[in-house]
Coordinates of C-alpha atoms in Angstrom, one line a residue:
M1 CA 5.5 66.1 228.2
P2 CA 8.0 67.9 230.5
R3 CA 8.2 67.5 234.3
P4 CA 6.5 70.4 236.0
H5 CA 9.3 71.2 238.4
F6 CA 12.0 71.7 235.8
L7 CA 12.8 74.8 233.8
F8 CA 12.4 74.5 230.0
A9 CA 14.7 76.9 228.2
A10 CA 13.3 80.4 229.0
T11 CA 9.7 79.3 229.2
V12 CA 9.0 75.9 230.9
V13 CA 8.4 76.2 234.6
V14 CA 6.6 74.1 237.1
A15 CA 2.9 73.4 236.5
T16 CA 1.6 71.1 239.1
V17 CA 3.4 69.1 241.9
L18 CA 1.7 66.0 243.1
S19 CA 1.8 64.4 246.5
G20 CA 5.2 63.2 247.6
C21 CA 3.9 60.0 249.1
D22 CA 4.9 56.6 247.7
T23 CA 2.2 54.9 245.5
P24 CA 0.7 51.6 246.6
G25 CA 2.7 48.8 245.2
S26 CA 5.8 50.9 244.6
S27 CA 8.7 48.8 243.4
T28 CA 10.9 47.4 246.1
S29 CA 13.1 45.5 243.7
P30 CA 16.8 46.4 243.9
E31 CA 17.8 49.3 241.8
H32 CA 21.5 48.6 241.9
G33 CA 23.9 45.7 241.8
G34 CA 24.6 42.9 239.5
Q35 CA 25.1 42.6 235.8
A36 CA 21.9 43.2 233.9
H37 CA 21.0 40.1 231.7
A38 CA 18.4 40.0 229.0
R39 CA 15.4 37.8 229.6
P40 CA 15.2 35.0 227.0
L41 CA 12.7 35.4 224.2
P42 CA 10.7 32.6 222.7
P43 CA 11.7 31.5 219.2
S44 CA 9.6 33.1 216.4
T45 CA 9.2 32.9 212.7
G46 CA 7.1 36.1 212.7
D47 CA 3.3 36.6 212.7
P48 CA 2.2 36.2 209.0
S49 CA -1.5 36.3 210.1
G50 CA -0.9 39.3 212.3
S51 CA -1.7 42.9 211.6
V52 CA -0.4 46.5 212.1
R53 CA -2.7 49.5 212.2
L54 CA -1.6 53.1 212.2
L55 CA -3.8 55.6 214.0
L56 CA -3.2 59.3 213.5
N57 CA -4.9 62.2 215.4
N58 CA -5.2 65.6 213.9
P59 CA -6.3 68.0 216.7
T60 CA -7.7 70.7 214.3
G61 CA -11.0 71.9 215.6
R62 CA -10.6 70.5 219.1
A63 CA -11.2 73.3 221.7
T64 CA -9.8 71.9 224.9
P65 CA -8.5 68.8 226.5
V66 CA -11.4 66.5 227.6
D67 CA -12.1 63.5 229.9
R68 CA -13.9 61.6 227.2
C69 CA -12.9 58.6 225.1
E70 CA -14.1 59.6 221.7
V71 CA -11.1 59.6 219.3
E72 CA -9.6 56.5 217.8
L73 CA -6.5 56.8 219.9
C74 CA -8.6 56.2 222.9
T75 CA -11.4 53.9 221.6
S76 CA -8.8 51.5 220.2
L77 CA -7.2 51.2 223.7
L78 CA -10.6 51.0 225.4
A79 CA -11.6 48.1 223.2
L80 CA -8.4 46.2 224.0
I81 CA -8.9 46.7 227.7
E82 CA -12.6 45.6 227.6
G83 CA -11.7 42.6 225.5
A84 CA -8.8 41.5 227.8
Q85 CA -9.2 37.9 229.0
T86 CA -6.0 37.1 231.0
S87 CA -3.5 40.0 231.3
I88 CA -2.9 43.7 230.8
D89 CA 0.7 45.0 231.3
F90 CA 1.2 48.7 230.6
A91 CA 4.0 51.3 231.0
V92 CA 2.9 54.9 230.8
Y93 CA 4.3 58.3 231.8
G94 CA 1.2 58.8 234.0
M95 CA -2.5 59.3 233.8
R96 CA -4.7 62.4 233.8
N97 CA -8.4 62.7 233.6
Q98 CA -9.3 59.6 231.6
S99 CA -12.1 58.2 233.8
E100 CA -13.4 55.8 231.2
L101 CA -10.0 54.1 230.6
L102 CA -9.4 53.9 234.4
A103 CA -12.9 52.4 235.0
A104 CA -12.3 49.8 232.3
L105 CA -9.0 48.8 233.9
K106 CA -10.7 48.5 237.2
A107 CA -13.4 46.3 235.6
A108 CA -10.9 44.1 233.9
K109 CA -9.2 43.5 237.3
A110 CA -12.6 42.8 238.9
R111 CA -13.3 40.0 236.4
G112 CA -10.0 38.4 237.0
V113 CA -7.6 39.9 234.5
R114 CA -4.2 40.5 235.9
V115 CA -3.5 44.2 235.6
R116 CA 0.0 45.5 236.2
A117 CA 1.5 49.0 235.5
V118 CA 4.7 50.9 235.5
V119 CA 4.8 54.8 235.7
D120 CA 7.3 57.5 236.0
R121 CA 8.2 59.2 239.3
D122 CA 11.0 61.6 240.2
V123 CA 13.2 61.5 243.3
D124 CA 10.5 63.0 245.4
G125 CA 7.8 60.5 244.2
D126 CA 6.0 63.1 242.1
N127 CA 4.4 62.5 238.7
Y128 CA 3.5 65.1 236.1
Y129 CA 0.0 63.8 235.6
S130 CA -2.6 64.5 238.3
S131 CA -4.6 61.2 238.2
T132 CA -1.5 59.0 238.6
N133 CA -1.9 58.6 242.3
T134 CA -5.6 57.7 241.9
M135 CA -4.8 55.1 239.2
A136 CA -2.2 53.6 241.5
A137 CA -4.5 53.4 244.4
T138 CA -7.3 51.9 242.3
L139 CA -5.2 49.2 240.6
G140 CA -2.7 48.5 243.3
Q141 CA -0.1 46.7 241.0
V142 CA 1.7 49.9 240.0
R143 CA 5.5 50.3 240.2
D144 CA 7.9 53.2 239.2
D145 CA 11.4 54.3 238.7
R146 CA 11.8 56.4 241.8
K147 CA 14.4 54.3 243.6
V148 CA 16.5 54.2 240.5
D149 CA 16.4 58.0 240.1
Q150 CA 17.3 58.3 243.8
G151 CA 20.3 56.0 243.3
L152 CA 21.3 58.2 240.3
E153 CA 21.0 61.3 242.4
R154 CA 23.3 59.7 245.0
D155 CA 25.8 58.8 242.3
Q156 CA 25.7 62.2 240.8
K157 CA 26.3 64.0 244.1
A158 CA 29.1 61.7 245.0
S159 CA 31.0 62.3 241.8
D160 CA 30.1 66.0 241.7
R161 CA 29.4 65.4 238.0
G162 CA 27.8 68.8 237.6
N163 CA 31.2 70.5 237.6
K164 CA 31.8 69.4 234.1
F165 CA 29.4 72.0 232.9
D166 CA 31.2 74.9 234.7
A167 CA 33.9 75.6 232.1
E168 CA 33.2 78.3 229.5
P169 CA 32.6 76.9 226.0
T170 CA 35.4 77.4 223.3
C171 CA 32.9 79.2 221.1
G172 CA 31.8 81.8 223.7
R173 CA 28.6 82.0 225.7
P174 CA 25.8 84.0 223.9
D175 CA 24.6 87.0 225.8
G176 CA 21.4 86.3 228.0
F177 CA 22.0 82.5 228.0
A178 CA 23.2 80.6 231.2
G179 CA 22.7 76.9 230.3
Y180 CA 25.1 74.3 228.9
V181 CA 26.5 75.6 225.6
Q182 CA 26.7 73.6 222.3
C183 CA 29.2 74.8 219.7
L184 CA 27.8 73.6 216.4
A185 CA 29.2 73.6 212.9
Y186 CA 27.4 72.1 209.9
D187 CA 28.7 71.7 206.3
L188 CA 26.4 73.1 203.7
G189 CA 28.8 72.4 200.8
D190 CA 30.4 75.8 199.9
R191 CA 29.4 77.3 203.2
C192 CA 29.5 76.6 206.9
L193 CA 26.4 76.9 209.2
L194 CA 27.5 77.9 212.8
A195 CA 25.4 78.1 215.9
T196 CA 25.8 78.5 219.6
H197 CA 23.0 76.9 221.4
A198 CA 22.1 77.2 225.1
S199 CA 19.1 77.5 227.5
R200 CA 18.4 80.9 229.1
E201 CA 18.3 79.4 232.5
P202 CA 21.2 77.3 234.1
F203 CA 21.0 73.8 233.0
S204 CA 18.5 71.8 235.2
G205 CA 18.9 68.3 233.7
S206 CA 15.3 67.9 232.5
E207 CA 14.5 66.2 229.3
D208 CA 13.2 69.5 227.8
D209 CA 16.3 71.5 228.5
G210 CA 17.8 69.9 225.4
D211 CA 18.9 66.7 227.1
T212 CA 22.6 67.6 227.3
G213 CA 23.4 67.0 230.9
K214 CA 22.2 63.5 231.6
V215 CA 21.9 63.9 235.3
F216 CA 19.8 61.9 237.7
N217 CA 16.2 62.7 236.8
K218 CA 15.6 60.3 233.9
I219 CA 12.0 59.6 233.0
M220 CA 10.0 56.4 232.4
H221 CA 8.5 57.8 229.2
H222 CA 6.9 54.7 227.6
K223 CA 3.3 54.7 226.4
F224 CA 2.4 51.0 225.8
F225 CA -0.1 48.4 226.7
V226 CA 0.3 44.6 226.1
V227 CA -3.0 42.7 226.3
D228 CA -3.3 39.0 226.6
G229 CA 0.4 38.6 225.4
R230 CA -0.9 39.2 221.9
Y231 CA -2.1 42.8 221.3
L232 CA 0.2 45.8 221.5
W233 CA -0.9 49.5 221.7
T234 CA 2.0 51.9 221.6
G235 CA 3.2 55.3 220.3
S236 CA 3.4 58.9 221.3
T237 CA 0.1 59.2 223.1
N238 CA -0.1 59.8 226.8
V239 CA -3.1 58.5 228.8
S240 CA -4.4 62.0 229.4
D241 CA -7.1 64.5 228.5
S242 CA -4.7 66.0 226.0
G243 CA -3.3 62.7 224.7
T244 CA -6.0 60.0 224.5
G245 CA -8.4 62.9 224.9
G246 CA -7.5 64.0 221.4
Y247 CA -6.3 67.6 222.0
N248 CA -2.7 66.9 220.8
A249 CA -1.4 65.6 217.4
N250 CA -0.5 62.1 218.2
L251 CA 0.2 58.6 216.7
I252 CA -0.5 55.1 217.9
V253 CA 0.4 51.7 216.4
V254 CA -1.9 48.8 217.2
L255 CA -0.4 45.4 216.5
D256 CA -1.9 41.9 216.6
S257 CA 1.5 40.2 217.1
P258 CA 2.5 37.7 219.8
T259 CA 6.1 38.1 218.7
V260 CA 6.3 41.9 219.0
S261 CA 4.1 41.8 222.2
S262 CA 6.7 39.4 223.7
W263 CA 9.4 42.0 223.2
Y264 CA 7.4 44.6 225.0
T265 CA 6.5 42.1 227.8
R266 CA 10.2 41.5 228.3
E267 CA 10.8 45.3 228.5
F268 CA 7.9 45.5 231.0
E269 CA 9.2 42.7 233.2
T270 CA 12.7 44.2 233.2
M271 CA 11.2 47.3 234.9
W272 CA 8.3 45.8 236.9
T273 CA 9.9 42.6 238.1
D274 CA 13.6 43.3 238.0
G275 CA 13.4 47.0 239.1
K276 CA 15.8 48.0 236.3
Y277 CA 15.2 51.3 234.5
H278 CA 17.2 53.7 232.3
Q279 CA 20.8 52.7 231.9
R280 CA 20.4 49.6 234.1
K281 CA 18.5 47.7 231.5
P282 CA 20.2 44.9 229.5
E283 CA 20.6 45.2 225.7
S284 CA 17.8 43.7 223.8
G285 CA 19.6 42.2 220.8
E286 CA 18.1 42.6 217.3
L287 CA 14.3 42.7 217.5
R288 CA 13.1 42.3 213.9
T289 CA 10.1 40.3 212.5
T290 CA 7.3 40.2 210.0
V291 CA 3.8 41.1 211.1
G292 CA 1.3 40.5 208.2
D293 CA 2.7 42.4 205.2
A294 CA 4.9 44.7 207.3
E295 CA 8.4 44.3 208.5
V296 CA 8.8 45.6 212.1
Q297 CA 11.9 46.4 214.1
V298 CA 11.8 47.6 217.8
L299 CA 14.4 49.4 219.7
F300 CA 14.2 50.3 223.4
S301 CA 15.9 53.2 225.0
P302 CA 18.4 53.6 226.3
Q303 CA 19.9 50.1 225.9
D304 CA 19.4 49.8 222.1
K305 CA 20.5 53.4 221.1
A306 CA 17.4 54.0 219.0
I307 CA 18.6 57.1 217.2
S308 CA 22.1 55.8 216.4
N309 CA 21.0 52.3 215.4
G310 CA 17.5 53.0 214.1
V311 CA 16.4 56.6 213.1
R312 CA 19.7 57.8 211.6
P313 CA 20.4 54.9 209.3
L314 CA 16.9 55.4 207.7
L315 CA 17.5 59.1 207.3
K316 CA 20.9 58.5 205.7
R317 CA 19.4 56.1 203.2
A318 CA 16.5 58.3 202.1
K319 CA 16.3 59.0 198.4
R320 CA 13.2 61.0 197.7
R321 CA 11.3 62.5 200.7
I322 CA 11.3 62.6 204.5
D323 CA 8.2 64.0 206.4
I324 CA 8.8 64.5 210.1
A325 CA 6.2 65.3 212.7
V326 CA 8.0 65.7 216.1
F327 CA 7.5 67.3 219.5
F328 CA 11.2 68.1 220.2
L329 CA 14.1 68.2 217.7
T330 CA 17.2 69.0 219.5
N331 CA 19.5 66.1 218.5
K332 CA 22.5 67.5 216.6
A333 CA 23.4 64.3 214.8
I334 CA 19.8 64.0 213.3
T335 CA 20.2 67.6 212.3
K336 CA 23.3 66.7 210.3
D337 CA 21.5 63.8 208.6
L338 CA 18.6 66.1 207.5
L339 CA 21.0 68.7 206.2
D340 CA 22.9 66.1 204.3
A341 CA 19.7 64.6 202.9
H342 CA 18.6 68.1 201.7
R343 CA 22.0 68.6 200.0
R344 CA 21.6 65.3 198.1
G345 CA 18.2 66.4 196.8
V346 CA 15.8 64.7 199.2
E347 CA 12.6 66.7 199.9
V348 CA 12.6 67.2 203.7
R349 CA 9.6 68.7 205.6
V350 CA 9.3 69.1 209.4
I351 CA 6.3 70.0 211.6
L352 CA 7.5 71.1 215.1
D353 CA 5.6 71.9 218.3
A354 CA 5.3 75.6 219.1
T355 CA 6.6 75.2 222.7
A356 CA 9.6 73.2 221.5
A357 CA 10.3 76.0 219.0
T358 CA 11.2 78.2 221.9
N359 CA 13.7 75.8 223.4
G360 CA 17.3 77.0 223.5
Y361 CA 18.6 73.8 221.8
T362 CA 16.0 73.5 219.1
K363 CA 17.5 72.8 215.7
H364 CA 14.6 73.9 213.5
E365 CA 16.0 77.4 212.6
L366 CA 19.2 75.7 211.4
L367 CA 17.1 73.6 209.1
R368 CA 15.3 76.7 207.8
E369 CA 18.6 78.5 207.3
A370 CA 19.7 75.7 204.9
G371 CA 16.5 75.8 203.0
I372 CA 14.6 72.9 204.6
A373 CA 10.8 73.4 205.0
V374 CA 9.8 73.7 208.6
K375 CA 6.4 74.7 209.9
V376 CA 5.5 75.2 213.6
D377 CA 2.1 74.2 214.8
V378 CA -0.6 76.7 215.7
W379 CA -3.0 74.4 217.5
G380 CA -4.0 75.0 221.1
G381 CA -2.7 71.5 221.8
K382 CA 0.8 70.1 221.0
M383 CA 2.5 68.5 218.1
H384 CA 3.3 65.6 220.3
M385 CA 4.2 63.0 217.7
K386 CA 7.7 61.5 217.5
S387 CA 7.6 60.2 214.1
A388 CA 8.4 60.3 210.3
A389 CA 7.7 58.6 207.0
I390 CA 10.5 58.0 204.5
D391 CA 10.3 57.4 200.8
D392 CA 6.7 56.0 200.9
E393 CA 8.3 52.9 202.5
Y394 CA 9.2 53.3 206.1
V395 CA 7.3 54.7 209.2
I396 CA 9.2 55.7 212.4
A397 CA 7.0 55.8 215.5
G398 CA 7.2 55.4 219.2
S399 CA 7.5 57.4 222.4
M400 CA 11.0 58.8 221.9
N401 CA 11.5 62.5 221.3
W402 CA 14.4 63.2 218.9
T403 CA 16.7 64.4 221.7
S404 CA 19.8 63.1 223.4
A405 CA 17.7 62.1 226.5
G406 CA 15.4 60.1 224.3
E407 CA 18.3 57.9 223.2
W408 CA 20.7 57.9 226.2
D409 CA 18.6 58.3 229.3
N410 CA 14.9 57.7 229.3
D411 CA 12.9 54.5 229.0
E412 CA 11.4 54.7 225.5
N413 CA 10.4 52.5 222.6
T414 CA 10.8 53.1 218.9
L415 CA 9.3 51.2 216.0
L416 CA 10.7 51.1 212.5
I417 CA 8.0 49.8 210.2
K418 CA 8.6 48.9 206.6
S419 CA 5.1 49.1 205.0
P420 CA 4.4 51.1 201.8
A421 CA 0.7 51.2 202.7
L422 CA 1.3 52.6 206.2
A423 CA 3.9 55.0 204.9
T424 CA 1.5 56.3 202.3
Q425 CA -1.1 56.8 204.9
Y426 CA 1.4 58.8 207.0
H427 CA 2.5 61.0 204.1
E428 CA -1.1 61.8 203.2
F429 CA -1.9 62.7 206.9
F430 CA 1.2 64.8 206.9
D431 CA 0.1 66.6 203.7
Q432 CA -3.2 67.5 205.4
M433 CA -1.6 68.9 208.6
W434 CA 1.0 70.8 206.5
A435 CA -1.7 72.5 204.4
E436 CA -3.7 73.5 207.5
I437 CA -0.8 75.4 209.0
P438 CA -0.6 78.9 207.4
E439 CA 2.5 79.7 205.4
Q440 CA 3.6 82.5 207.8
W441 CA 4.6 79.8 210.3
A442 CA 7.2 78.4 207.8
T443 CA 9.4 81.4 208.6
R444 CA 8.1 82.5 212.0
N445 CA 7.4 80.9 215.4
P446 CA 4.1 81.5 217.1
D447 CA 3.8 82.0 220.8
P448 CA 2.4 78.7 222.1
E449 CA 0.0 80.5 224.4
S450 CA -1.4 83.3 222.4
R451 CA -4.0 84.3 219.9
D452 CA -1.7 82.9 217.2
S453 CA -2.0 79.3 218.6
G454 CA -5.6 78.2 218.1
T455 CA -7.6 77.9 221.3
S456 CA -4.7 78.2 223.6
C457 CA -6.1 81.3 225.3
T458 CA -9.4 79.6 226.2
D459 CA -8.5 76.0 226.8
G460 CA -7.9 76.2 230.5
F461 CA -4.4 74.7 229.9
D462 CA -0.9 76.2 230.6
N463 CA 0.4 75.7 227.1
D464 CA 3.9 77.2 227.6
Y465 CA 4.5 76.0 231.2
D466 CA 4.9 79.4 232.7
N467 CA 2.3 78.9 235.5
L468 CA -0.1 81.3 233.7
V469 CA -3.2 80.1 232.1
D470 CA -5.3 81.7 229.3
A471 CA -6.1 85.4 230.1
E472 CA -3.4 85.5 232.8
D473 CA -0.7 84.8 230.2
P474 CA 0.7 88.0 228.6
G475 CA 0.7 86.2 225.3
C476 CA -3.1 86.2 225.4
S477 CA -3.4 90.0 226.0
A478 CA -4.3 92.6 223.3
N479 CA -0.6 93.7 223.3
P480 CA 1.4 90.5 223.7
P481 CA 5.2 90.9 224.4
P482 CA 7.6 90.0 221.7
M483 CA 8.9 86.4 221.7
L484 CA 12.4 86.0 223.3
E485 CA 15.1 85.5 220.7
L486 CA 16.7 82.1 220.2
P487 CA 20.5 81.6 220.4
P488 CA 22.4 82.9 217.5
H489 CA 23.4 81.1 214.3
W490 CA 25.0 82.3 211.1
V491 CA 26.5 81.2 207.7
V492 CA 30.1 81.8 206.7
A493 CA 32.1 81.1 203.6
K494 CA 33.8 77.7 203.6
D495 CA 37.6 78.2 203.4
K496 CA 38.7 74.8 204.8
I497 CA 37.9 71.2 204.1
T498 CA 35.8 70.8 207.2
C499 CA 33.6 73.3 209.1
Q500 CA 34.3 74.0 212.8
H501 CA 33.1 76.4 215.5
P502 CA 34.8 78.6 216.6
P503 CA 36.4 79.0 213.1
R504 CA 40.1 78.6 212.7
G505 CA 42.1 81.8 213.2

């Protein structure tokens, strides 16, 4: 989810700003200095008696975010917390309105379980989720990335790095757009697909502006719990009324695996103990093992370059089909891989979030132009997954949006799971979601807060981040305004060996 104080293309504006005070237990570890070294991992031959479960949440029929623990995304986590005997280490973006989970964490601490947490905070100490401060005060052992972000802010100001975005792009800035410009050219075989992408507002550096600036407000975007050094709960689901509350489409992987849990414990300790976040974390090395019948590989962002080293190689090897359910798709390299897969005969389908479809850097219209099937969600909640299944063999899961910031800036985790059983489960779930979205949204984009988008006009939630809720939002009126146009794209005949934008004179 985006930070409330940043602009998101033409639509995302501040939602809620929390108290600027430090949380109890805020990290005092050094945020600068010294070479980052990876913590040693214990030797492992895998976990043949372990297990991997894939939990998928379809939000169809859910009317509003709730402070209840009733969907499996939540009950699976609650069971792990209640069963914890020695330790709970977790890294989450924040917390909002999940009373039962917070009570379970408090009870675990009271019975002697060591409970430690890492959350995101910006340079002012704010967190997007409104219960984060309460959680920190309740548990005490909660640290964050604020000091690192402040150091990045100082570095950015000292180098005046922002000036690199002042020059006009070679392809020309589209009318009505003020943000950083991408000049894009994709090869469709006998034609070239050209596009000029930008945000309507000046670039702000937030994740959801398209992740092109990489300035100082990186985010600690993990969503994982390690319990007793053995059990891992991780995926796309935030600990919130819309996440674990079930209002959004989300995914969770639950592993019984001391090996994989040790990798996440090392990532946790790098942040909690060493105070290293974002680009300051050491490389992980190859993290690959067997858990039960599944092969599992883990990549942490930004140190392991999860898109370049994990997601893209699988997309390039796809032979039959790729099903993608994703919150944001702004990464131009992934876009190329999907276009190439389509050209070689792979069936590619994408389900994208409605708010993300208004982003000035979204690539879904380029996929549509090339003949790839893309549907935009029409729930009140979000398509919040960051996932795919490939060839009935692989599942991609985790916290990382398919954006540049997901790979290069933010603290994220990505799992590549080779398991025909889990891939088949994902494909079947995707088929169900695909069938539930009307065909009109395969060629059009619904207003994320309107009568076109499920219960978005009655859910008490600011679905498009414009500070207007339900009836206050013009999209929910009897005569909603037209959607703002996205940046331009077009197809031209290919008269050279390679495509480029602007075209050769």
